[in-house]
Short mmCIF file of N, CA and C in Angstrom, two decimals:
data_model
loop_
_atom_site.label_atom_id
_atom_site.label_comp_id
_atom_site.label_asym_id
_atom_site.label_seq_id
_atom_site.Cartn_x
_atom_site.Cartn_y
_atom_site.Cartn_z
N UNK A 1 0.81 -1.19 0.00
CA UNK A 1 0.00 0.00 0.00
C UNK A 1 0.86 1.26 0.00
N UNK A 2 2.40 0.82 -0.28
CA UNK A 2 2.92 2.53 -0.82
C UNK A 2 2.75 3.02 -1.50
N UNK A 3 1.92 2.53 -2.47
CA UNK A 3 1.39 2.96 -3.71
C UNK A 3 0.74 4.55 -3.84
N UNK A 4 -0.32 4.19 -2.72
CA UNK A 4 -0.83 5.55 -2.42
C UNK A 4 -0.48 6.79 -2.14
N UNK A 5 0.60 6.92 -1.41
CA UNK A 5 1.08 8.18 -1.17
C UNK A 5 2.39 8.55 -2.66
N UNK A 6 2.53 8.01 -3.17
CA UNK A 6 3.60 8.11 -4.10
C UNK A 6 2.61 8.51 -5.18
N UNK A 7 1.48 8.31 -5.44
CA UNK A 7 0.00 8.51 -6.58
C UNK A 7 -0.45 9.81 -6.07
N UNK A 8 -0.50 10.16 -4.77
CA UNK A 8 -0.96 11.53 -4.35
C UNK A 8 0.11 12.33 -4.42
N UNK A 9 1.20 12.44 -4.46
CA UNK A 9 2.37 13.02 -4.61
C UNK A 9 2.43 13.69 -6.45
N UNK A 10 2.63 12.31 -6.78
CA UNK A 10 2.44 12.56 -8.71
C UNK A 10 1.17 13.59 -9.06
N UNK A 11 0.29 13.23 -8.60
CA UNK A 11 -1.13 13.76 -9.11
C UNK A 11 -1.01 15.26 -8.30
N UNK A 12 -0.27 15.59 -7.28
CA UNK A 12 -0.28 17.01 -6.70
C UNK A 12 0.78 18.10 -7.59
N UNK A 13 2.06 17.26 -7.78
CA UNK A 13 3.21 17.74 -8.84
C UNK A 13 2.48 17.70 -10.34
N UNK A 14 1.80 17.04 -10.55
CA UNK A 14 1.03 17.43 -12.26
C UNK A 14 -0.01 18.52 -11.98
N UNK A 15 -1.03 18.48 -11.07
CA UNK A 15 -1.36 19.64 -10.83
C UNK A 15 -0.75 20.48 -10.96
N UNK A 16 -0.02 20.89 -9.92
CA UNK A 16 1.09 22.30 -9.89
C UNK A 16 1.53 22.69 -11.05
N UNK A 17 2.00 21.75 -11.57
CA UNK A 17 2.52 21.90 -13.17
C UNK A 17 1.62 22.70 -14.08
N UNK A 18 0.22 21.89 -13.75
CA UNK A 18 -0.75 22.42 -15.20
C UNK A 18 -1.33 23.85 -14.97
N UNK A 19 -1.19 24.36 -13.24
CA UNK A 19 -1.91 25.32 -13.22
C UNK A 19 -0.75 26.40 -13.16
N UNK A 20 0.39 26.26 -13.01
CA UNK A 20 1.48 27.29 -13.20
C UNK A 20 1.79 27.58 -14.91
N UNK A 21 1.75 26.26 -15.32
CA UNK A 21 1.43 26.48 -17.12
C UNK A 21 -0.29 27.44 -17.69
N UNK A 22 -0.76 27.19 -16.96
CA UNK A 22 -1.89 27.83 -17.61
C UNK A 22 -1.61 29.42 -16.62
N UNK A 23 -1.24 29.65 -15.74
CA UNK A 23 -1.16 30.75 -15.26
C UNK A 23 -0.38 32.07 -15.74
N UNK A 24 1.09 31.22 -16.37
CA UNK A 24 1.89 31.83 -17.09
C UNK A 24 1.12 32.27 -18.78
N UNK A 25 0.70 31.27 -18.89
CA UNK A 25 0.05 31.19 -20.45
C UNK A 25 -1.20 32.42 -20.58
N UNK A 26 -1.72 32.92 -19.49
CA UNK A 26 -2.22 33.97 -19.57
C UNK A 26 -2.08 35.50 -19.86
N UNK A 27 -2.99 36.41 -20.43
CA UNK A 27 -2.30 37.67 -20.63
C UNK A 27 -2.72 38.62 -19.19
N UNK A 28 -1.76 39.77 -19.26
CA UNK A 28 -1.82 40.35 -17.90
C UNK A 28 -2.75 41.02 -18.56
N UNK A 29 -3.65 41.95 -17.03
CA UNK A 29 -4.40 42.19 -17.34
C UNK A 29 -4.31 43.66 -17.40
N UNK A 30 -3.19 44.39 -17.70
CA UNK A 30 -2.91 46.08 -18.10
C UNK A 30 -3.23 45.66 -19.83
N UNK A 31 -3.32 44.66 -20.72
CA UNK A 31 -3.66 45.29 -21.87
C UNK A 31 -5.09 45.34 -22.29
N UNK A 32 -5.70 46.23 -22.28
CA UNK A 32 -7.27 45.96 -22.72
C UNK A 32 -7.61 45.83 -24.29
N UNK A 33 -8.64 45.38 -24.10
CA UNK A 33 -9.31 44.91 -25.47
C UNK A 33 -10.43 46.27 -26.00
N UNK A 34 -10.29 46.95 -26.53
CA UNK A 34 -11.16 47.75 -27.02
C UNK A 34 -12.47 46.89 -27.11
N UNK A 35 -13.95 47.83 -27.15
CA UNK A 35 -14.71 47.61 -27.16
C UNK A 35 -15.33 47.50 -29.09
N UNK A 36 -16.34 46.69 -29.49
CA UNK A 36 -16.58 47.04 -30.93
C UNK A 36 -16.77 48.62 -31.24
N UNK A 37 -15.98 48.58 -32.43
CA UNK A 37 -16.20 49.63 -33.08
C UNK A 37 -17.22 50.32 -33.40
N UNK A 38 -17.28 51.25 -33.58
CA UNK A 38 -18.67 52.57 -33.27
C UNK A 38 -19.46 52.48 -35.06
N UNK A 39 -20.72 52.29 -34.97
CA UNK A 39 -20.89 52.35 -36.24
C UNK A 39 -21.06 53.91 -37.04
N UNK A 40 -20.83 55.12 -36.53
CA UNK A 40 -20.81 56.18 -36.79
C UNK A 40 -19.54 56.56 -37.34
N UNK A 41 -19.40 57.19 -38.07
CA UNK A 41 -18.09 57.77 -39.53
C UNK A 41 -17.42 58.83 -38.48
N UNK A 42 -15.94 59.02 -38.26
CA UNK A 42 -15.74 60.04 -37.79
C UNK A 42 -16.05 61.60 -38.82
N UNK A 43 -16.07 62.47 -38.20
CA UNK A 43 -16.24 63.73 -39.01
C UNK A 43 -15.16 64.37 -38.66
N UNK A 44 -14.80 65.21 -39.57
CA UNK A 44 -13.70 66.11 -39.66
C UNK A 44 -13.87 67.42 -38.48
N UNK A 45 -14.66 68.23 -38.30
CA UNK A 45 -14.75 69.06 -36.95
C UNK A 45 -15.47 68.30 -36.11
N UNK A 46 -15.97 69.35 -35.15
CA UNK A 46 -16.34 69.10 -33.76
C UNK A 46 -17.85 69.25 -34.10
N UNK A 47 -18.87 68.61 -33.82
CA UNK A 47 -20.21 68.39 -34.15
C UNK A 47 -20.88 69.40 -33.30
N UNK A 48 -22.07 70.29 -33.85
CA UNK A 48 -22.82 71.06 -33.48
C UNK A 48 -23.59 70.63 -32.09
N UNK A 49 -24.15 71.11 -31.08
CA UNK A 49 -24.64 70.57 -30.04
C UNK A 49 -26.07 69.67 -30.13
N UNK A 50 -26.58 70.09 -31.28
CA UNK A 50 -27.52 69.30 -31.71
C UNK A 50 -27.79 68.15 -32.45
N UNK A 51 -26.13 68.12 -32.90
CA UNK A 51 -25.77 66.77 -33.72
C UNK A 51 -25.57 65.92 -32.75
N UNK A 52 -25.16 66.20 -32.02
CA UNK A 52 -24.00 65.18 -31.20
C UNK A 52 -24.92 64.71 -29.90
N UNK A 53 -24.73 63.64 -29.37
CA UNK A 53 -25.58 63.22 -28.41
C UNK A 53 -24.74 62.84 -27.07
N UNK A 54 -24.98 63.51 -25.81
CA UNK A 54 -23.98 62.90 -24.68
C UNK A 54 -24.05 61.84 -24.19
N UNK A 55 -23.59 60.86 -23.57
CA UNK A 55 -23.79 59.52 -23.30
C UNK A 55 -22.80 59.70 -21.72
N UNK A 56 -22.90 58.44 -21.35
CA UNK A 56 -22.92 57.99 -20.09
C UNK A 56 -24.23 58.51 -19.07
N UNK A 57 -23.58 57.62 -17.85
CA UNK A 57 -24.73 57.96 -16.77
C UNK A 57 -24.30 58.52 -15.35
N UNK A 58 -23.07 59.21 -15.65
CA UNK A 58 -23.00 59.66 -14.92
C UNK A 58 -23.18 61.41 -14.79
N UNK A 59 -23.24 62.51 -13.64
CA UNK A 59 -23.60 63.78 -14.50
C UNK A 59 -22.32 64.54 -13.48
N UNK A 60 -21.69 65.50 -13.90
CA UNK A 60 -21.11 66.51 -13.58
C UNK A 60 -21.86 67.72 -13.16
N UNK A 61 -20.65 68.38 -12.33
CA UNK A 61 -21.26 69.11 -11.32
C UNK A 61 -20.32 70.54 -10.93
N UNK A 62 -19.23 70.19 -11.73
CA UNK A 62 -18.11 71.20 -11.49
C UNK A 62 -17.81 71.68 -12.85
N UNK A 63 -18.31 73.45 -12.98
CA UNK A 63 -18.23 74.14 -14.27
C UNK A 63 -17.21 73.68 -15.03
N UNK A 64 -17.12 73.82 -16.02
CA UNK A 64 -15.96 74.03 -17.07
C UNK A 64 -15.11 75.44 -17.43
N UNK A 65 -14.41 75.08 -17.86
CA UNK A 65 -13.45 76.49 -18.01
C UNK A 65 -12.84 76.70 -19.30
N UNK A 66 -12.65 77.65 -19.90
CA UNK A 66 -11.97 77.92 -21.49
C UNK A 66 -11.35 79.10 -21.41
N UNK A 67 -9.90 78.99 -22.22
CA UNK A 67 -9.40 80.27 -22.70
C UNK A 67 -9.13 80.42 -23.84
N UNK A 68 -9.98 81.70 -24.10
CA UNK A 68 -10.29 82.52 -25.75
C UNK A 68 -11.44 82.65 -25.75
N UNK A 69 -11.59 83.15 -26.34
CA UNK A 69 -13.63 83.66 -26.64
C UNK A 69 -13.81 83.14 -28.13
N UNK A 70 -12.57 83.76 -29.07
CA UNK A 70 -13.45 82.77 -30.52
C UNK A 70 -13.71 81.63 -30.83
N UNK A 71 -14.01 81.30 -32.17
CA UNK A 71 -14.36 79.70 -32.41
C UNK A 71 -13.00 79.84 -33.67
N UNK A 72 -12.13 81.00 -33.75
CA UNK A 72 -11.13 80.20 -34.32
C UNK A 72 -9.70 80.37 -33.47
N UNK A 73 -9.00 80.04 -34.24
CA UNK A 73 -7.34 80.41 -33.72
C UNK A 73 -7.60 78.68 -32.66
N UNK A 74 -6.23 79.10 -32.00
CA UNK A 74 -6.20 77.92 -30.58
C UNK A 74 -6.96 77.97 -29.45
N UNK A 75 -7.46 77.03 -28.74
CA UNK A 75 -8.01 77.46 -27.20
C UNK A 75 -8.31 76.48 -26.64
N UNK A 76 -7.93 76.28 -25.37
CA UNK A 76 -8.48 74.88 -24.56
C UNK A 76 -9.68 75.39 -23.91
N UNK A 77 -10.21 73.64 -23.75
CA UNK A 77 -11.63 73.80 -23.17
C UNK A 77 -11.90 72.89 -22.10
N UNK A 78 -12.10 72.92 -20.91
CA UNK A 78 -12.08 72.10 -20.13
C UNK A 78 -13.35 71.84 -19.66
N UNK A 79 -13.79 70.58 -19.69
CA UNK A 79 -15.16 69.58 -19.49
C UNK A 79 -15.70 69.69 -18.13
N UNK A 80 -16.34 69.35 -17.81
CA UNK A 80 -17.12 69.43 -16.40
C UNK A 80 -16.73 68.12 -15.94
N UNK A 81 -16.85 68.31 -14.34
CA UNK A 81 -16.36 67.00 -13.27
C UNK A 81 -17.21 65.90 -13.33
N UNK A 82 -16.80 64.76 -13.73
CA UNK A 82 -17.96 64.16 -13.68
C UNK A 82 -17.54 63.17 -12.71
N UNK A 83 -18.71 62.75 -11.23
CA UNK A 83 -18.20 61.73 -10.28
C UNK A 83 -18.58 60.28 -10.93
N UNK A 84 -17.77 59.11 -10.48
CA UNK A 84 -17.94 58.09 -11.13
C UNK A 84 -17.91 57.34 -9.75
N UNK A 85 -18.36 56.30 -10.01
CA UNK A 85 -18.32 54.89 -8.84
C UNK A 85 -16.77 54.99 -8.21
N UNK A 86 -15.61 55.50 -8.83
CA UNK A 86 -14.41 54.94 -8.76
C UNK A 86 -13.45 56.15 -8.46
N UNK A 87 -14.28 57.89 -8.42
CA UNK A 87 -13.54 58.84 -8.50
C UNK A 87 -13.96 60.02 -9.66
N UNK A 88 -13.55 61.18 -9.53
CA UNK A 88 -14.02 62.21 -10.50
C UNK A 88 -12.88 61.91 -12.49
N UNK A 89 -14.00 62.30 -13.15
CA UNK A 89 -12.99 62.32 -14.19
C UNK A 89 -13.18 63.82 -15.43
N UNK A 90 -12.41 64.25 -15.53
CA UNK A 90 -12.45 65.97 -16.06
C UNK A 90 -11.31 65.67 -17.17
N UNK A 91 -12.16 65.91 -18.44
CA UNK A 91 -11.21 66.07 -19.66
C UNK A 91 -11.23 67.34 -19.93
N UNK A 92 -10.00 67.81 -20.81
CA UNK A 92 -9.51 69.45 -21.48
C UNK A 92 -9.26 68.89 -22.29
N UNK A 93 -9.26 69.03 -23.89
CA UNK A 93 -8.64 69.38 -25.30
C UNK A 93 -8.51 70.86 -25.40
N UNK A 94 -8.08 70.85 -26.32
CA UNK A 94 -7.31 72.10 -27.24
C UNK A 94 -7.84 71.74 -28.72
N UNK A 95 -8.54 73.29 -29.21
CA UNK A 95 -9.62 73.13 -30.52
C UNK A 95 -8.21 74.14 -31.31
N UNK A 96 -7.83 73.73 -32.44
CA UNK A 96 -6.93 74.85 -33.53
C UNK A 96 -8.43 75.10 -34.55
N UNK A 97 -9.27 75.97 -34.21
CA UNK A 97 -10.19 75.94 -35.21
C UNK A 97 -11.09 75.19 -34.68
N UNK A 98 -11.93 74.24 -35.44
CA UNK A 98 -13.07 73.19 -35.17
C UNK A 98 -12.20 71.72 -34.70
N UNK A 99 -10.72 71.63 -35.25
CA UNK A 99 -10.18 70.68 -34.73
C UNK A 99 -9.86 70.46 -33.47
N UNK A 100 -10.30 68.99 -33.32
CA UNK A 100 -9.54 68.87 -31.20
C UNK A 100 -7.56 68.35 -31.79
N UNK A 101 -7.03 68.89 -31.41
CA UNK A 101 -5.75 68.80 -31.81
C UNK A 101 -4.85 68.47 -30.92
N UNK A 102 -5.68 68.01 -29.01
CA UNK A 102 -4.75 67.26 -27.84
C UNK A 102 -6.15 67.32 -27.15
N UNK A 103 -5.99 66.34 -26.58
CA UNK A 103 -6.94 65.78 -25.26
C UNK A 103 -6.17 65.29 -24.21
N UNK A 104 -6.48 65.89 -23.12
CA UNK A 104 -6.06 64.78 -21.78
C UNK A 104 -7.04 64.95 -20.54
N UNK A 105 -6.91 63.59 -19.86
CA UNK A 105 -7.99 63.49 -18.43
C UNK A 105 -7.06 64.64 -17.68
N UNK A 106 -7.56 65.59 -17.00
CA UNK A 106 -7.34 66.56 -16.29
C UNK A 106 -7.40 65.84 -15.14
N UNK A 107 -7.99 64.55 -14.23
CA UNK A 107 -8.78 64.17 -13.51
C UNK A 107 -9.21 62.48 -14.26
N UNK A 108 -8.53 61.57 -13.23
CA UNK A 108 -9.11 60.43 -13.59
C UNK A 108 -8.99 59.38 -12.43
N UNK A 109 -9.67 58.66 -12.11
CA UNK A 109 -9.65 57.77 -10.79
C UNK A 109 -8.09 57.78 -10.57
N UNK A 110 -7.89 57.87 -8.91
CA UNK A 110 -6.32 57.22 -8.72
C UNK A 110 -6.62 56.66 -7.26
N UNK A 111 -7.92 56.31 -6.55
CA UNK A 111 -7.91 56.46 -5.33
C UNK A 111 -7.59 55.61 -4.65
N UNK A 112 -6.66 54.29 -5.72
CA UNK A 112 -6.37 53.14 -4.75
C UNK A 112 -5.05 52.65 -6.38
N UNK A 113 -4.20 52.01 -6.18
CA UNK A 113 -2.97 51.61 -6.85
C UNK A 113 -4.11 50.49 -8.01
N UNK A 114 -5.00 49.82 -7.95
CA UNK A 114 -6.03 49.37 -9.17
C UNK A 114 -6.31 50.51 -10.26
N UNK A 115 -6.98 51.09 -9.76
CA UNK A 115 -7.66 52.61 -10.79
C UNK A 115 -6.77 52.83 -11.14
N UNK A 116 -5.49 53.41 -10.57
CA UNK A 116 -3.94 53.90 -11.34
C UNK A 116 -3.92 53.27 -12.39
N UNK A 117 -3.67 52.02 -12.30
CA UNK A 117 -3.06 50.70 -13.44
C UNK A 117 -3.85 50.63 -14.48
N UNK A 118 -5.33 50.58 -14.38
CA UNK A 118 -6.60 50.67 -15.44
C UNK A 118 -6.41 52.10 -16.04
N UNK A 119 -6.44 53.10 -15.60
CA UNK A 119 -6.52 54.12 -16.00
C UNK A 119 -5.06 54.58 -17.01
N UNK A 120 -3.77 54.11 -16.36
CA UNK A 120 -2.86 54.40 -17.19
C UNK A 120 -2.90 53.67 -18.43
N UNK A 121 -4.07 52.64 -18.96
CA UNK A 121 -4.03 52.21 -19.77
C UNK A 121 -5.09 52.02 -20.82
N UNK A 122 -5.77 52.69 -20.14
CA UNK A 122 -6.85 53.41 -20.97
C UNK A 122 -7.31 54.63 -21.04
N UNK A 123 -6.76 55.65 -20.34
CA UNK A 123 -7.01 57.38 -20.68
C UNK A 123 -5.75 57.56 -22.20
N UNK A 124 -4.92 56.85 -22.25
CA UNK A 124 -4.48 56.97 -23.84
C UNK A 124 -5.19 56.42 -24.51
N UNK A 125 -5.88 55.49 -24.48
CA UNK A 125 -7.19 54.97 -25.64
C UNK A 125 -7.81 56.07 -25.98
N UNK A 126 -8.79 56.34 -24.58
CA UNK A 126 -9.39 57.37 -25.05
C UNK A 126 -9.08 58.71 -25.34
N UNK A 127 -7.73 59.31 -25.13
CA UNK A 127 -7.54 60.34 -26.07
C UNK A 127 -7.06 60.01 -27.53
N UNK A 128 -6.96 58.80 -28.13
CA UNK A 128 -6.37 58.59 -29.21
C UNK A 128 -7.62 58.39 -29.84
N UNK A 129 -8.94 57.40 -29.40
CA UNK A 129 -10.21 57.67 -30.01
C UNK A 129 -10.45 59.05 -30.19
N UNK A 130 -10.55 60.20 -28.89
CA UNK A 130 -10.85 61.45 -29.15
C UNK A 130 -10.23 61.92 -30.57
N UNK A 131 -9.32 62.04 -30.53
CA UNK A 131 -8.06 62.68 -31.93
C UNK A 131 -9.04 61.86 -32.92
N UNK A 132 -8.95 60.78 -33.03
CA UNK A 132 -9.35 60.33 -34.16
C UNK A 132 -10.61 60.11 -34.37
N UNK A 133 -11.61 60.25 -33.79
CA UNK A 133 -12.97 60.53 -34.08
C UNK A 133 -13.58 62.15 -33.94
N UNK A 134 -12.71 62.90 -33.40
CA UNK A 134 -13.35 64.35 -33.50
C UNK A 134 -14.52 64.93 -32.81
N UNK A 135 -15.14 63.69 -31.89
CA UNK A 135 -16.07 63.71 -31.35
C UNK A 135 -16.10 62.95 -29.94
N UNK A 136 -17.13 63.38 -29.13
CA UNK A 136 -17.44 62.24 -28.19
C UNK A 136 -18.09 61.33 -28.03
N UNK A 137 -18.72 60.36 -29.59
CA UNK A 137 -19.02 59.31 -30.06
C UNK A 137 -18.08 58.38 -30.15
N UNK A 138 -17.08 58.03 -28.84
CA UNK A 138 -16.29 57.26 -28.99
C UNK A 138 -16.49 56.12 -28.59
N UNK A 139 -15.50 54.67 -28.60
CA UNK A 139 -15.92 53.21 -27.94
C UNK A 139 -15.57 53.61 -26.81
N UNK A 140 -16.01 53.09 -25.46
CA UNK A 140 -15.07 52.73 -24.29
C UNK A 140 -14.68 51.61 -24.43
N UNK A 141 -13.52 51.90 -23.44
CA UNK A 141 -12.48 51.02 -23.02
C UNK A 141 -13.05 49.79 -22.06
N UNK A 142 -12.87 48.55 -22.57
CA UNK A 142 -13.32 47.44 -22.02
C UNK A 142 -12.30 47.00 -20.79
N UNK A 143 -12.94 46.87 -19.24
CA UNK A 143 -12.23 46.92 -18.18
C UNK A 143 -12.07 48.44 -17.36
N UNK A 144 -12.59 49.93 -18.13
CA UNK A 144 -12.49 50.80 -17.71
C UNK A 144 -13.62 51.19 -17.61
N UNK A 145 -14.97 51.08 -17.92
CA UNK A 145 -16.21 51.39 -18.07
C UNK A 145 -16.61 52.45 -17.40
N UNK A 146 -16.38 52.74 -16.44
CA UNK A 146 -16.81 53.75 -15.26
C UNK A 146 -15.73 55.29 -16.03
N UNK A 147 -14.54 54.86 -15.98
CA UNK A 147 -13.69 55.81 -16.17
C UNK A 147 -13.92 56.36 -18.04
N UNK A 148 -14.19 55.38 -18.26
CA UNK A 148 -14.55 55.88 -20.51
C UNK A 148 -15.86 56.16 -20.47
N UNK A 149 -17.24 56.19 -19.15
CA UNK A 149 -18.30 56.72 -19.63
C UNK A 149 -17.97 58.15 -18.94
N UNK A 150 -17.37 58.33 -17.48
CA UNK A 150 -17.29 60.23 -16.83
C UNK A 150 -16.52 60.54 -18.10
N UNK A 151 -15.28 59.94 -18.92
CA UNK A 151 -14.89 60.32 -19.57
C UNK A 151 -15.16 61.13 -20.89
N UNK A 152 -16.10 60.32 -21.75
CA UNK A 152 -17.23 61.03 -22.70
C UNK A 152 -18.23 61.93 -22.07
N UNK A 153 -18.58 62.24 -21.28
CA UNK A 153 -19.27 62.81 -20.47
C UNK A 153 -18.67 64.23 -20.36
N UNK A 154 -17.65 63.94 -19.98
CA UNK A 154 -16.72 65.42 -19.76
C UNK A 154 -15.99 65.54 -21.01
N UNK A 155 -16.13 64.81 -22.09
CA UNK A 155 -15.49 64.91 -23.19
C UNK A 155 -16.30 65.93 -24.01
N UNK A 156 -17.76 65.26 -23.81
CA UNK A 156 -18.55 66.37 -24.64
C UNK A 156 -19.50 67.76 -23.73
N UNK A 157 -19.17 67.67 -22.68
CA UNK A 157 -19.32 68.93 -21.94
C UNK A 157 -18.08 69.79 -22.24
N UNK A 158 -17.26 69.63 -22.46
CA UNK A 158 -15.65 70.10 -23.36
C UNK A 158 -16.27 71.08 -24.72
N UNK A 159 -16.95 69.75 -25.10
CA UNK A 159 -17.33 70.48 -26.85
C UNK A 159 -18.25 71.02 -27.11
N UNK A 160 -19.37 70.73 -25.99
CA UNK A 160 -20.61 72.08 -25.85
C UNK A 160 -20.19 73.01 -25.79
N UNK A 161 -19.29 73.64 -25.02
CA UNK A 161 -18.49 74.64 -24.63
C UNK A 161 -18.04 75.11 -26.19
N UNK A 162 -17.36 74.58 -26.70
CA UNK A 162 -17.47 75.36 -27.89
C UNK A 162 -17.74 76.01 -28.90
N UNK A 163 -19.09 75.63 -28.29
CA UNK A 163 -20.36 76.17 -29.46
C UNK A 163 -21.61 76.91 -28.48
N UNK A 164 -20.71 77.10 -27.48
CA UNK A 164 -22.12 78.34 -26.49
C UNK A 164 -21.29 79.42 -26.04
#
């Protein structure tokens, strides 16, 4: 009957084996997967307030701010606060004209070393959607949900602003 303990031994070492192989074999979880693509065309300017529709569910509460008064030349525009499950999130771009020509979260969850890690890896998504869609009809970021909806949120409280 030594059999037994020498069979529970094997069968604990193949375990170990298969789940350190499948553990390694996994991807970490800082790279996210974008969400499907938006079926809307980007447009070349910044969409009229009546075109454009705001999304998320969360609402802001802390004014926005801009410097310049025209609608041409350069000028940043900064979005309203929007609170999220996870922390406030406040975007600013910079319009050269009707173009957004830089975006960044002014404001994005950090209130625990998690949010940091998610967020450093998806507030460049979403300013690279911003740039390249021109709008705040963008995808969110899958794994960031909370932080890519205050985000559109204050993205297009940003771009109201530019047309009131």
């Amino acid at each position: 009957m030594k059999a037994h303990p020498l069979r529970r031994t094997v069968l604990t070492c193949a375990s170990t084996v298969t789940v350190t192989v499948l553990a390694l074999a996994m991807k970490p979880h800082s790279t996210f997967a974008r969400a499907a693509p938006s079926t809307s065309a980007p447009s070349a300017s910044v969409p009229s307030p009546s075109a454009s529709s705001g999304s998320g569910s969360s609402s802001g509460s802390s004014s926005g701010s801009s410097s310049g008064g025209s609608t041409s030349g350069t000028r940043t525009l900064t979005g309203s606060t929007v609170q999220t499950r996870y922390g406030p999130v406040q975007v600013e771009i910079t319009l050269s004209g009707s173009k957004i020509t830089a975006a960044r979260a002014v404001q994005s969850p950090s209130g625990d070393p998690r949010s940091r890690q998610i967020n450093a890896s998806a507030v460049p998504v979403l300013v690279q959607e911003t740039l390249s869609a021109q709008h705040a009809q963008i995808d969110t970021v899958s794994g960031a949900t909370f932080t890519s909806e205050g985000y559109i949120s204050s993205l297009q409280s940003a771009i109201d602003q530019a047309h009131g």
